[in-house]
């Protein structure tokens, strides 16, 4: 058997590690060895995610992500780096929320995002393996509050400096790793990713602070395994219309109404298409 140490890009034969003489390995020893191997891979995987998150977090700020900047035109819902192009699905929905101030509910047990993160990819090498992941990072270094002016118009205001951010977590798309042809054949969704305000969360949910602004970043890494993403070439993509404020309850009534009306409209369209009904 051969064990590959990715860090040194070299191979070490187990026959050189143990005695060259024949030896008997019991089932219990095999079980212990497999447990230790899985444990090391598990720890290395988490180190990889933390490492890449640290590298990406310390990268220069993307000027497109300034929440004060106007929305880009509807034709620029995709960005390209090198040969790889990433397109944000449901960009018009994101923009419609962005115009009134997108809010995302966070709970102790985790809540899925709406609008959800969904993208499509092109320009990948069809036979090369890729890992696709997303993380959510602060859009600025302040916290907010929703204030009511004399005109009875509610608007977000800065309420002070941001709280210390928890360690950045990364959500890896469950299809990872997969060849480029797989990623490009249809859009990919991060529907199962959940947001939480529980700093002690043990379920891998993305930990955020309420009343702080964030945005998702999509990372495309050419790697054969999630355990080797540290050494793979990667590109990062983000979209200005996906900036949102994390809240434990909707602050802006317009967002709450829009959030609950839109799924009902989608359901009506679904039944109209399926049963041939008119809406």
PDB file of C-alpha atoms in Angstrom:
ATOM      1  CA  UNK A   1       0.000   0.000   0.000  1.00  0.00           C
ATOM      2  CA  UNK A   2       1.102   3.560  -0.608  1.00  0.00           C
ATOM      3  CA  UNK A   3       0.327   6.646   1.434  1.00  0.00           C
ATOM      4  CA  UNK A   4       0.571   9.991  -0.349  1.00  0.00           C
ATOM      5  CA  UNK A   5       1.680  13.018   1.681  1.00  0.00           C
ATOM      6  CA  UNK A   6       0.267  15.931  -0.272  1.00  0.00           C
ATOM      7  CA  UNK A   7       2.211  18.506   1.695  1.00  0.00           C
ATOM      8  CA  UNK A   8       5.548  17.262   0.408  1.00  0.00           C
ATOM      9  CA  UNK A   9       4.177  15.923  -2.888  1.00  0.00           C
ATOM     10  CA  UNK A  10       6.059  12.665  -2.296  1.00  0.00           C
ATOM     11  CA  UNK A  11       5.096   9.063  -1.758  1.00  0.00           C
ATOM     12  CA  UNK A  12       6.139   6.907   1.190  1.00  0.00           C
ATOM     13  CA  UNK A  13       5.814   3.127   1.055  1.00  0.00           C
ATOM     14  CA  UNK A  14       4.488   1.448   4.172  1.00  0.00           C
ATOM     15  CA  UNK A  15       7.002  -1.367   3.595  1.00  0.00           C
ATOM     16  CA  UNK A  16       9.782   1.151   4.349  1.00  0.00           C
ATOM     17  CA  UNK A  17       8.072   2.421   7.454  1.00  0.00           C
ATOM     18  CA  UNK A  18       7.564  -0.998   9.026  1.00  0.00           C
ATOM     19  CA  UNK A  19       9.973  -3.918   9.184  1.00  0.00           C
ATOM     20  CA  UNK A  20      10.890  -5.287   5.758  1.00  0.00           C
ATOM     21  CA  UNK A  21      10.167  -8.785   7.087  1.00  0.00           C
ATOM     22  CA  UNK A  22       6.640 -10.178   6.538  1.00  0.00           C
ATOM     23  CA  UNK A  23       4.291  -9.332   9.374  1.00  0.00           C
ATOM     24  CA  UNK A  24       0.705 -10.050  10.320  1.00  0.00           C
ATOM     25  CA  UNK A  25      -1.741  -7.160  10.731  1.00  0.00           C
ATOM     26  CA  UNK A  26      -4.763  -7.990  12.856  1.00  0.00           C
ATOM     27  CA  UNK A  27      -8.236  -6.711  12.074  1.00  0.00           C
ATOM     28  CA  UNK A  28      -8.062  -4.558  15.198  1.00  0.00           C
ATOM     29  CA  UNK A  29      -4.813  -2.973  13.983  1.00  0.00           C
ATOM     30  CA  UNK A  30      -6.392  -2.314  10.588  1.00  0.00           C
ATOM     31  CA  UNK A  31      -9.385  -0.744  12.317  1.00  0.00           C
ATOM     32  CA  UNK A  32      -7.111   1.527  14.387  1.00  0.00           C
ATOM     33  CA  UNK A  33      -5.096   2.485  11.327  1.00  0.00           C
ATOM     34  CA  UNK A  34      -8.241   3.335   9.349  1.00  0.00           C
ATOM     35  CA  UNK A  35      -9.605   5.352  12.267  1.00  0.00           C
ATOM     36  CA  UNK A  36      -6.348   7.291  12.565  1.00  0.00           C
ATOM     37  CA  UNK A  37      -6.217   7.911   8.809  1.00  0.00           C
ATOM     38  CA  UNK A  38      -9.785   9.238   8.782  1.00  0.00           C
ATOM     39  CA  UNK A  39      -9.044  11.370  11.828  1.00  0.00           C
ATOM     40  CA  UNK A  40      -5.984  12.905  10.186  1.00  0.00           C
ATOM     41  CA  UNK A  41      -7.888  13.554   6.961  1.00  0.00           C
ATOM     42  CA  UNK A  42     -10.733  15.124   8.955  1.00  0.00           C
ATOM     43  CA  UNK A  43      -8.339  17.435  10.805  1.00  0.00           C
ATOM     44  CA  UNK A  44      -6.480  18.247   7.596  1.00  0.00           C
ATOM     45  CA  UNK A  45      -9.780  19.035   5.879  1.00  0.00           C
ATOM     46  CA  UNK A  46     -10.734  21.545   8.559  1.00  0.00           C
ATOM     47  CA  UNK A  47      -7.255  23.044   8.451  1.00  0.00           C
ATOM     48  CA  UNK A  48      -7.615  23.396   4.679  1.00  0.00           C
ATOM     49  CA  UNK A  49     -10.928  25.226   5.014  1.00  0.00           C
ATOM     50  CA  UNK A  50      -9.573  27.504   7.735  1.00  0.00           C
ATOM     51  CA  UNK A  51      -6.429  28.175   5.735  1.00  0.00           C
ATOM     52  CA  UNK A  52      -8.213  29.100   2.530  1.00  0.00           C
ATOM     53  CA  UNK A  53     -10.753  31.202   4.452  1.00  0.00           C
ATOM     54  CA  UNK A  54      -7.911  33.112   6.122  1.00  0.00           C
ATOM     55  CA  UNK A  55      -6.185  33.694   2.800  1.00  0.00           C
ATOM     56  CA  UNK A  56      -9.378  34.856   1.121  1.00  0.00           C
ATOM     57  CA  UNK A  57     -10.458  37.009   4.064  1.00  0.00           C
ATOM     58  CA  UNK A  58      -7.147  38.876   3.986  1.00  0.00           C
ATOM     59  CA  UNK A  59      -7.379  39.483   0.247  1.00  0.00           C
ATOM     60  CA  UNK A  60      -7.988  43.056  -0.991  1.00  0.00           C
ATOM     61  CA  UNK A  61     -11.578  44.228  -0.805  1.00  0.00           C
ATOM     62  CA  UNK A  62     -13.528  43.954  -4.020  1.00  0.00           C
ATOM     63  CA  UNK A  63     -14.687  47.460  -5.019  1.00  0.00           C
ATOM     64  CA  UNK A  64     -17.852  45.987  -6.522  1.00  0.00           C
ATOM     65  CA  UNK A  65     -18.997  45.001  -3.024  1.00  0.00           C
ATOM     66  CA  UNK A  66     -19.359  48.515  -1.642  1.00  0.00           C
ATOM     67  CA  UNK A  67     -22.995  48.483  -0.400  1.00  0.00           C
ATOM     68  CA  UNK A  68     -23.251  52.191  -1.215  1.00  0.00           C
ATOM     69  CA  UNK A  69     -22.535  51.623  -4.898  1.00  0.00           C
ATOM     70  CA  UNK A  70     -25.487  51.543  -7.313  1.00  0.00           C
ATOM     71  CA  UNK A  71     -26.562  48.236  -8.768  1.00  0.00           C
ATOM     72  CA  UNK A  72     -24.902  47.133 -11.959  1.00  0.00           C
ATOM     73  CA  UNK A  73     -27.070  46.770 -15.040  1.00  0.00           C
ATOM     74  CA  UNK A  74     -29.112  43.613 -15.495  1.00  0.00           C
ATOM     75  CA  UNK A  75     -26.694  42.444 -18.179  1.00  0.00           C
ATOM     76  CA  UNK A  76     -23.782  42.082 -15.755  1.00  0.00           C
ATOM     77  CA  UNK A  77     -25.021  39.226 -13.588  1.00  0.00           C
ATOM     78  CA  UNK A  78     -21.878  37.233 -14.405  1.00  0.00           C
ATOM     79  CA  UNK A  79     -18.166  37.794 -13.949  1.00  0.00           C
ATOM     80  CA  UNK A  80     -15.173  36.165 -15.552  1.00  0.00           C
ATOM     81  CA  UNK A  81     -11.677  35.487 -14.212  1.00  0.00           C
ATOM     82  CA  UNK A  82      -9.285  33.874 -16.657  1.00  0.00           C
ATOM     83  CA  UNK A  83     -11.311  31.286 -18.554  1.00  0.00           C
ATOM     84  CA  UNK A  84     -13.887  30.707 -15.787  1.00  0.00           C
ATOM     85  CA  UNK A  85     -17.187  32.577 -15.791  1.00  0.00           C
ATOM     86  CA  UNK A  86     -19.693  32.481 -12.918  1.00  0.00           C
ATOM     87  CA  UNK A  87     -23.273  33.646 -13.393  1.00  0.00           C
ATOM     88  CA  UNK A  88     -25.593  34.454 -10.497  1.00  0.00           C
ATOM     89  CA  UNK A  89     -28.928  32.704 -10.914  1.00  0.00           C
ATOM     90  CA  UNK A  90     -32.103  34.634  -9.995  1.00  0.00           C
ATOM     91  CA  UNK A  91     -30.149  37.887 -10.189  1.00  0.00           C
ATOM     92  CA  UNK A  92     -33.316  39.906 -10.798  1.00  0.00           C
ATOM     93  CA  UNK A  93     -34.831  38.487  -7.607  1.00  0.00           C
ATOM     94  CA  UNK A  94     -31.674  39.399  -5.677  1.00  0.00           C
ATOM     95  CA  UNK A  95     -31.788  42.921  -7.115  1.00  0.00           C
ATOM     96  CA  UNK A  96     -35.449  43.368  -6.220  1.00  0.00           C
ATOM     97  CA  UNK A  97     -34.618  42.594  -2.579  1.00  0.00           C
ATOM     98  CA  UNK A  98     -31.457  44.671  -2.729  1.00  0.00           C
ATOM     99  CA  UNK A  99     -33.402  47.812  -3.651  1.00  0.00           C
ATOM    100  CA  UNK A 100     -35.293  47.671  -0.339  1.00  0.00           C
ATOM    101  CA  UNK A 101     -32.430  46.197   1.713  1.00  0.00           C
ATOM    102  CA  UNK A 102     -32.034  42.416   1.769  1.00  0.00           C
ATOM    103  CA  UNK A 103     -32.393  40.766   5.177  1.00  0.00           C
ATOM    104  CA  UNK A 104     -31.526  37.187   6.072  1.00  0.00           C
ATOM    105  CA  UNK A 105     -32.975  35.458   9.122  1.00  0.00           C
ATOM    106  CA  UNK A 106     -30.467  33.738  11.413  1.00  0.00           C
ATOM    107  CA  UNK A 107     -31.566  31.373  14.192  1.00  0.00           C
ATOM    108  CA  UNK A 108     -29.993  29.170  16.836  1.00  0.00           C
ATOM    109  CA  UNK A 109     -30.718  25.986  14.883  1.00  0.00           C
ATOM    110  CA  UNK A 110     -29.912  27.466  11.469  1.00  0.00           C
ATOM    111  CA  UNK A 111     -32.075  28.948   8.711  1.00  0.00           C
ATOM    112  CA  UNK A 112     -31.754  28.589   4.953  1.00  0.00           C
ATOM    113  CA  UNK A 113     -31.223  31.688   2.850  1.00  0.00           C
ATOM    114  CA  UNK A 114     -33.831  33.390   0.719  1.00  0.00           C
ATOM    115  CA  UNK A 115     -33.058  34.298  -1.968  1.00  0.00           C
ATOM    116  CA  UNK A 116     -30.852  31.226  -2.119  1.00  0.00           C
ATOM    117  CA  UNK A 117     -27.311  31.122  -3.460  1.00  0.00           C
ATOM    118  CA  UNK A 118     -27.352  29.541  -6.900  1.00  0.00           C
ATOM    119  CA  UNK A 119     -24.811  29.939  -9.694  1.00  0.00           C
ATOM    120  CA  UNK A 120     -23.878  28.481 -13.065  1.00  0.00           C
ATOM    121  CA  UNK A 121     -20.342  27.880 -14.306  1.00  0.00           C
ATOM    122  CA  UNK A 122     -18.660  27.910 -17.697  1.00  0.00           C
ATOM    123  CA  UNK A 123     -15.108  27.824 -19.003  1.00  0.00           C
ATOM    124  CA  UNK A 124     -13.953  24.916 -16.817  1.00  0.00           C
ATOM    125  CA  UNK A 125     -11.708  22.173 -18.137  1.00  0.00           C
ATOM    126  CA  UNK A 126     -14.169  19.328 -18.841  1.00  0.00           C
ATOM    127  CA  UNK A 127     -11.963  16.521 -17.458  1.00  0.00           C
ATOM    128  CA  UNK A 128     -10.276  18.387 -14.584  1.00  0.00           C
ATOM    129  CA  UNK A 129     -11.598  18.032 -11.034  1.00  0.00           C
ATOM    130  CA  UNK A 130     -12.937  21.067  -9.192  1.00  0.00           C
ATOM    131  CA  UNK A 131     -14.155  21.829  -5.696  1.00  0.00           C
ATOM    132  CA  UNK A 132     -16.830  24.540  -5.440  1.00  0.00           C
ATOM    133  CA  UNK A 133     -17.474  26.241  -2.125  1.00  0.00           C
ATOM    134  CA  UNK A 134     -19.011  29.361  -0.647  1.00  0.00           C
ATOM    135  CA  UNK A 135     -18.266  31.413   2.441  1.00  0.00           C
ATOM    136  CA  UNK A 136     -20.000  34.483   3.839  1.00  0.00           C
ATOM    137  CA  UNK A 137     -17.870  37.410   4.960  1.00  0.00           C
ATOM    138  CA  UNK A 138     -18.511  40.887   6.445  1.00  0.00           C
ATOM    139  CA  UNK A 139     -19.310  43.644   3.970  1.00  0.00           C
ATOM    140  CA  UNK A 140     -17.908  46.301   6.330  1.00  0.00           C
ATOM    141  CA  UNK A 141     -16.736  46.804   9.913  1.00  0.00           C
ATOM    142  CA  UNK A 142     -19.856  48.303  11.520  1.00  0.00           C
ATOM    143  CA  UNK A 143     -23.204  47.147  12.893  1.00  0.00           C
ATOM    144  CA  UNK A 144     -26.576  48.623  12.021  1.00  0.00           C
ATOM    145  CA  UNK A 145     -29.975  49.550  13.354  1.00  0.00           C
ATOM    146  CA  UNK A 146     -33.197  50.383  11.556  1.00  0.00           C
ATOM    147  CA  UNK A 147     -34.245  53.907  12.492  1.00  0.00           C
ATOM    148  CA  UNK A 148     -37.552  55.701  11.844  1.00  0.00           C
ATOM    149  CA  UNK A 149     -37.229  59.285  10.663  1.00  0.00           C
ATOM    150  CA  UNK A 150     -39.744  62.079  11.112  1.00  0.00           C
ATOM    151  CA  UNK A 151     -41.069  61.273   7.663  1.00  0.00           C
ATOM    152  CA  UNK A 152     -41.972  57.809   9.032  1.00  0.00           C
ATOM    153  CA  UNK A 153     -39.529  56.342   6.535  1.00  0.00           C
ATOM    154  CA  UNK A 154     -37.397  53.560   7.978  1.00  0.00           C
ATOM    155  CA  UNK A 155     -33.763  53.379   7.001  1.00  0.00           C
ATOM    156  CA  UNK A 156     -30.624  51.605   8.161  1.00  0.00           C
ATOM    157  CA  UNK A 157     -28.126  53.575  10.231  1.00  0.00           C
ATOM    158  CA  UNK A 158     -24.707  52.772  11.607  1.00  0.00           C
ATOM    159  CA  UNK A 159     -24.999  51.805  15.281  1.00  0.00           C
ATOM    160  CA  UNK A 160     -21.304  51.419  16.122  1.00  0.00           C
ATOM    161  CA  UNK A 161     -18.341  49.215  15.394  1.00  0.00           C
ATOM    162  CA  UNK A 162     -18.906  45.600  14.468  1.00  0.00           C
ATOM    163  CA  UNK A 163     -18.562  42.822  17.011  1.00  0.00           C
ATOM    164  CA  UNK A 164     -15.560  40.483  16.710  1.00  0.00           C
ATOM    165  CA  UNK A 165     -16.406  38.073  13.942  1.00  0.00           C
ATOM    166  CA  UNK A 166     -16.474  34.305  14.619  1.00  0.00           C
ATOM    167  CA  UNK A 167     -14.130  32.046  12.639  1.00  0.00           C
ATOM    168  CA  UNK A 168     -15.034  32.058   8.969  1.00  0.00           C
ATOM    169  CA  UNK A 169     -16.695  28.801   7.932  1.00  0.00           C
ATOM    170  CA  UNK A 170     -16.839  27.409   4.429  1.00  0.00           C
ATOM    171  CA  UNK A 171     -19.702  25.433   2.909  1.00  0.00           C
ATOM    172  CA  UNK A 172     -18.507  22.950   0.284  1.00  0.00           C
ATOM    173  CA  UNK A 173     -20.984  21.988  -2.418  1.00  0.00           C
ATOM    174  CA  UNK A 174     -21.890  18.316  -1.800  1.00  0.00           C
ATOM    175  CA  UNK A 175     -20.980  17.345  -5.390  1.00  0.00           C
ATOM    176  CA  UNK A 176     -17.334  18.279  -4.761  1.00  0.00           C
ATOM    177  CA  UNK A 177     -15.039  17.149  -6.182  1.00  0.00           C
ATOM    178  CA  UNK A 178     -16.413  16.723  -9.706  1.00  0.00           C
ATOM    179  CA  UNK A 179     -15.118  17.188 -13.220  1.00  0.00           C
ATOM    180  CA  UNK A 180     -15.705  20.441 -15.046  1.00  0.00           C
ATOM    181  CA  UNK A 181     -18.249  18.907 -17.424  1.00  0.00           C
ATOM    182  CA  UNK A 182     -20.404  17.990 -14.409  1.00  0.00           C
ATOM    183  CA  UNK A 183     -20.357  21.510 -12.971  1.00  0.00           C
ATOM    184  CA  UNK A 184     -21.168  23.121 -16.337  1.00  0.00           C
ATOM    185  CA  UNK A 185     -24.124  20.961 -17.345  1.00  0.00           C
ATOM    186  CA  UNK A 186     -26.593  22.704 -15.012  1.00  0.00           C
ATOM    187  CA  UNK A 187     -26.806  25.394 -12.350  1.00  0.00           C
ATOM    188  CA  UNK A 188     -25.691  24.489  -8.838  1.00  0.00           C
ATOM    189  CA  UNK A 189     -27.491  25.484  -5.682  1.00  0.00           C
ATOM    190  CA  UNK A 190     -26.317  25.969  -2.109  1.00  0.00           C
ATOM    191  CA  UNK A 191     -29.865  25.528  -0.837  1.00  0.00           C
ATOM    192  CA  UNK A 192     -28.867  23.393   2.154  1.00  0.00           C
ATOM    193  CA  UNK A 193     -26.468  25.970   3.560  1.00  0.00           C
ATOM    194  CA  UNK A 194     -27.838  27.437   6.799  1.00  0.00           C
ATOM    195  CA  UNK A 195     -27.137  30.607   8.769  1.00  0.00           C
ATOM    196  CA  UNK A 196     -27.010  30.667  12.565  1.00  0.00           C
ATOM    197  CA  UNK A 197     -26.242  33.053  15.406  1.00  0.00           C
ATOM    198  CA  UNK A 198     -25.148  30.199  17.675  1.00  0.00           C
ATOM    199  CA  UNK A 199     -21.410  30.698  18.214  1.00  0.00           C
ATOM    200  CA  UNK A 200     -21.213  27.176  19.684  1.00  0.00           C
ATOM    201  CA  UNK A 201     -22.825  25.545  16.637  1.00  0.00           C
ATOM    202  CA  UNK A 202     -21.577  21.999  15.995  1.00  0.00           C
ATOM    203  CA  UNK A 203     -23.475  21.362  12.741  1.00  0.00           C
ATOM    204  CA  UNK A 204     -21.266  23.278  10.319  1.00  0.00           C
ATOM    205  CA  UNK A 205     -23.718  26.144   9.824  1.00  0.00           C
ATOM    206  CA  UNK A 206     -22.395  29.581   8.869  1.00  0.00           C
ATOM    207  CA  UNK A 207     -22.126  31.683  12.056  1.00  0.00           C
ATOM    208  CA  UNK A 208     -23.118  35.345  11.705  1.00  0.00           C
ATOM    209  CA  UNK A 209     -23.882  38.289  13.993  1.00  0.00           C
ATOM    210  CA  UNK A 210     -27.289  39.915  13.912  1.00  0.00           C
ATOM    211  CA  UNK A 211     -27.506  43.481  12.554  1.00  0.00           C
ATOM    212  CA  UNK A 212     -24.274  43.100  10.592  1.00  0.00           C
ATOM    213  CA  UNK A 213     -23.910  43.093   6.817  1.00  0.00           C
ATOM    214  CA  UNK A 214     -22.417  40.232   4.849  1.00  0.00           C
ATOM    215  CA  UNK A 215     -22.099  38.865   1.345  1.00  0.00           C
ATOM    216  CA  UNK A 216     -21.407  35.384  -0.094  1.00  0.00           C
ATOM    217  CA  UNK A 217     -18.238  34.573  -2.024  1.00  0.00           C
ATOM    218  CA  UNK A 218     -18.111  31.683  -4.469  1.00  0.00           C
ATOM    219  CA  UNK A 219     -14.798  29.856  -4.826  1.00  0.00           C
ATOM    220  CA  UNK A 220     -13.915  27.570  -7.727  1.00  0.00           C
ATOM    221  CA  UNK A 221     -10.814  25.510  -6.941  1.00  0.00           C
ATOM    222  CA  UNK A 222      -9.106  23.089  -9.279  1.00  0.00           C
ATOM    223  CA  UNK A 223      -8.396  20.200  -6.896  1.00  0.00           C
ATOM    224  CA  UNK A 224      -8.886  16.452  -6.784  1.00  0.00           C
ATOM    225  CA  UNK A 225     -10.210  16.503  -3.211  1.00  0.00           C
ATOM    226  CA  UNK A 226     -11.513  18.946  -0.576  1.00  0.00           C
ATOM    227  CA  UNK A 227      -8.426  17.932   1.418  1.00  0.00           C
ATOM    228  CA  UNK A 228      -6.079  19.465  -1.171  1.00  0.00           C
ATOM    229  CA  UNK A 229      -7.773  22.815  -1.800  1.00  0.00           C
ATOM    230  CA  UNK A 230      -4.854  24.635  -0.146  1.00  0.00           C
ATOM    231  CA  UNK A 231      -2.621  23.746  -3.075  1.00  0.00           C
ATOM    232  CA  UNK A 232      -5.134  24.102  -5.885  1.00  0.00           C
ATOM    233  CA  UNK A 233      -5.512  27.162  -8.078  1.00  0.00           C
ATOM    234  CA  UNK A 234      -8.737  28.944  -7.224  1.00  0.00           C
ATOM    235  CA  UNK A 235     -10.805  31.907  -8.333  1.00  0.00           C
ATOM    236  CA  UNK A 236     -13.261  33.873  -6.212  1.00  0.00           C
ATOM    237  CA  UNK A 237     -16.459  35.513  -7.450  1.00  0.00           C
ATOM    238  CA  UNK A 238     -18.975  37.800  -5.747  1.00  0.00           C
ATOM    239  CA  UNK A 239     -21.942  39.957  -6.695  1.00  0.00           C
ATOM    240  CA  UNK A 240     -22.949  43.362  -5.250  1.00  0.00           C
ATOM    241  CA  UNK A 241     -26.672  42.552  -5.204  1.00  0.00           C
ATOM    242  CA  UNK A 242     -26.131  39.698  -2.713  1.00  0.00           C
ATOM    243  CA  UNK A 243     -25.152  41.974   0.200  1.00  0.00           C
ATOM    244  CA  UNK A 244     -27.575  41.426   3.095  1.00  0.00           C
ATOM    245  CA  UNK A 245     -28.162  42.321   6.736  1.00  0.00           C
ATOM    246  CA  UNK A 246     -28.374  39.390   9.164  1.00  0.00           C
ATOM    247  CA  UNK A 247     -31.371  39.659  11.503  1.00  0.00           C
ATOM    248  CA  UNK A 248     -33.194  37.458  14.003  1.00  0.00           C
ATOM    249  CA  UNK A 249     -36.534  38.870  12.815  1.00  0.00           C
ATOM    250  CA  UNK A 250     -37.380  40.958   9.769  1.00  0.00           C
ATOM    251  CA  UNK A 251     -36.866  44.647  10.521  1.00  0.00           C
ATOM    252  CA  UNK A 252     -38.324  46.105   7.335  1.00  0.00           C
ATOM    253  CA  UNK A 253     -41.998  45.136   6.785  1.00  0.00           C
ATOM    254  CA  UNK A 254     -41.474  45.395   3.010  1.00  0.00           C
ATOM    255  CA  UNK A 255     -38.893  42.614   3.166  1.00  0.00           C
ATOM    256  CA  UNK A 256     -41.187  40.407   5.255  1.00  0.00           C
ATOM    257  CA  UNK A 257     -44.088  40.865   2.817  1.00  0.00           C
ATOM    258  CA  UNK A 258     -41.909  40.260  -0.214  1.00  0.00           C
ATOM    259  CA  UNK A 259     -40.320  37.214   1.402  1.00  0.00           C
ATOM    260  CA  UNK A 260     -43.665  35.521   2.016  1.00  0.00           C
ATOM    261  CA  UNK A 261     -45.477  36.600  -1.154  1.00  0.00           C
ATOM    262  CA  UNK A 262     -42.795  35.508  -3.605  1.00  0.00           C
ATOM    263  CA  UNK A 263     -42.796  31.758  -2.712  1.00  0.00           C
ATOM    264  CA  UNK A 264     -46.596  31.712  -3.043  1.00  0.00           C
ATOM    265  CA  UNK A 265     -46.290  33.250  -6.490  1.00  0.00           C
ATOM    266  CA  UNK A 266     -43.710  30.617  -7.465  1.00  0.00           C
ATOM    267  CA  UNK A 267     -46.003  27.863  -6.195  1.00  0.00           C
ATOM    268  CA  UNK A 268     -48.872  29.236  -8.286  1.00  0.00           C
ATOM    269  CA  UNK A 269     -46.673  29.266 -11.387  1.00  0.00           C
ATOM    270  CA  UNK A 270     -45.571  25.702 -10.626  1.00  0.00           C
ATOM    271  CA  UNK A 271     -49.141  24.403 -10.403  1.00  0.00           C
ATOM    272  CA  UNK A 272     -50.080  26.417 -13.494  1.00  0.00           C
ATOM    273  CA  UNK A 273     -47.307  24.739 -15.478  1.00  0.00           C
ATOM    274  CA  UNK A 274     -47.958  21.259 -14.050  1.00  0.00           C
ATOM    275  CA  UNK A 275     -51.733  21.183 -14.331  1.00  0.00           C
ATOM    276  CA  UNK A 276     -52.162  23.566 -17.278  1.00  0.00           C
ATOM    277  CA  UNK A 277     -54.032  26.126 -15.183  1.00  0.00           C
ATOM    278  CA  UNK A 278     -54.011  29.869 -15.777  1.00  0.00           C
ATOM    279  CA  UNK A 279     -52.797  32.313 -13.118  1.00  0.00           C
TER     280      UNK A 279
END
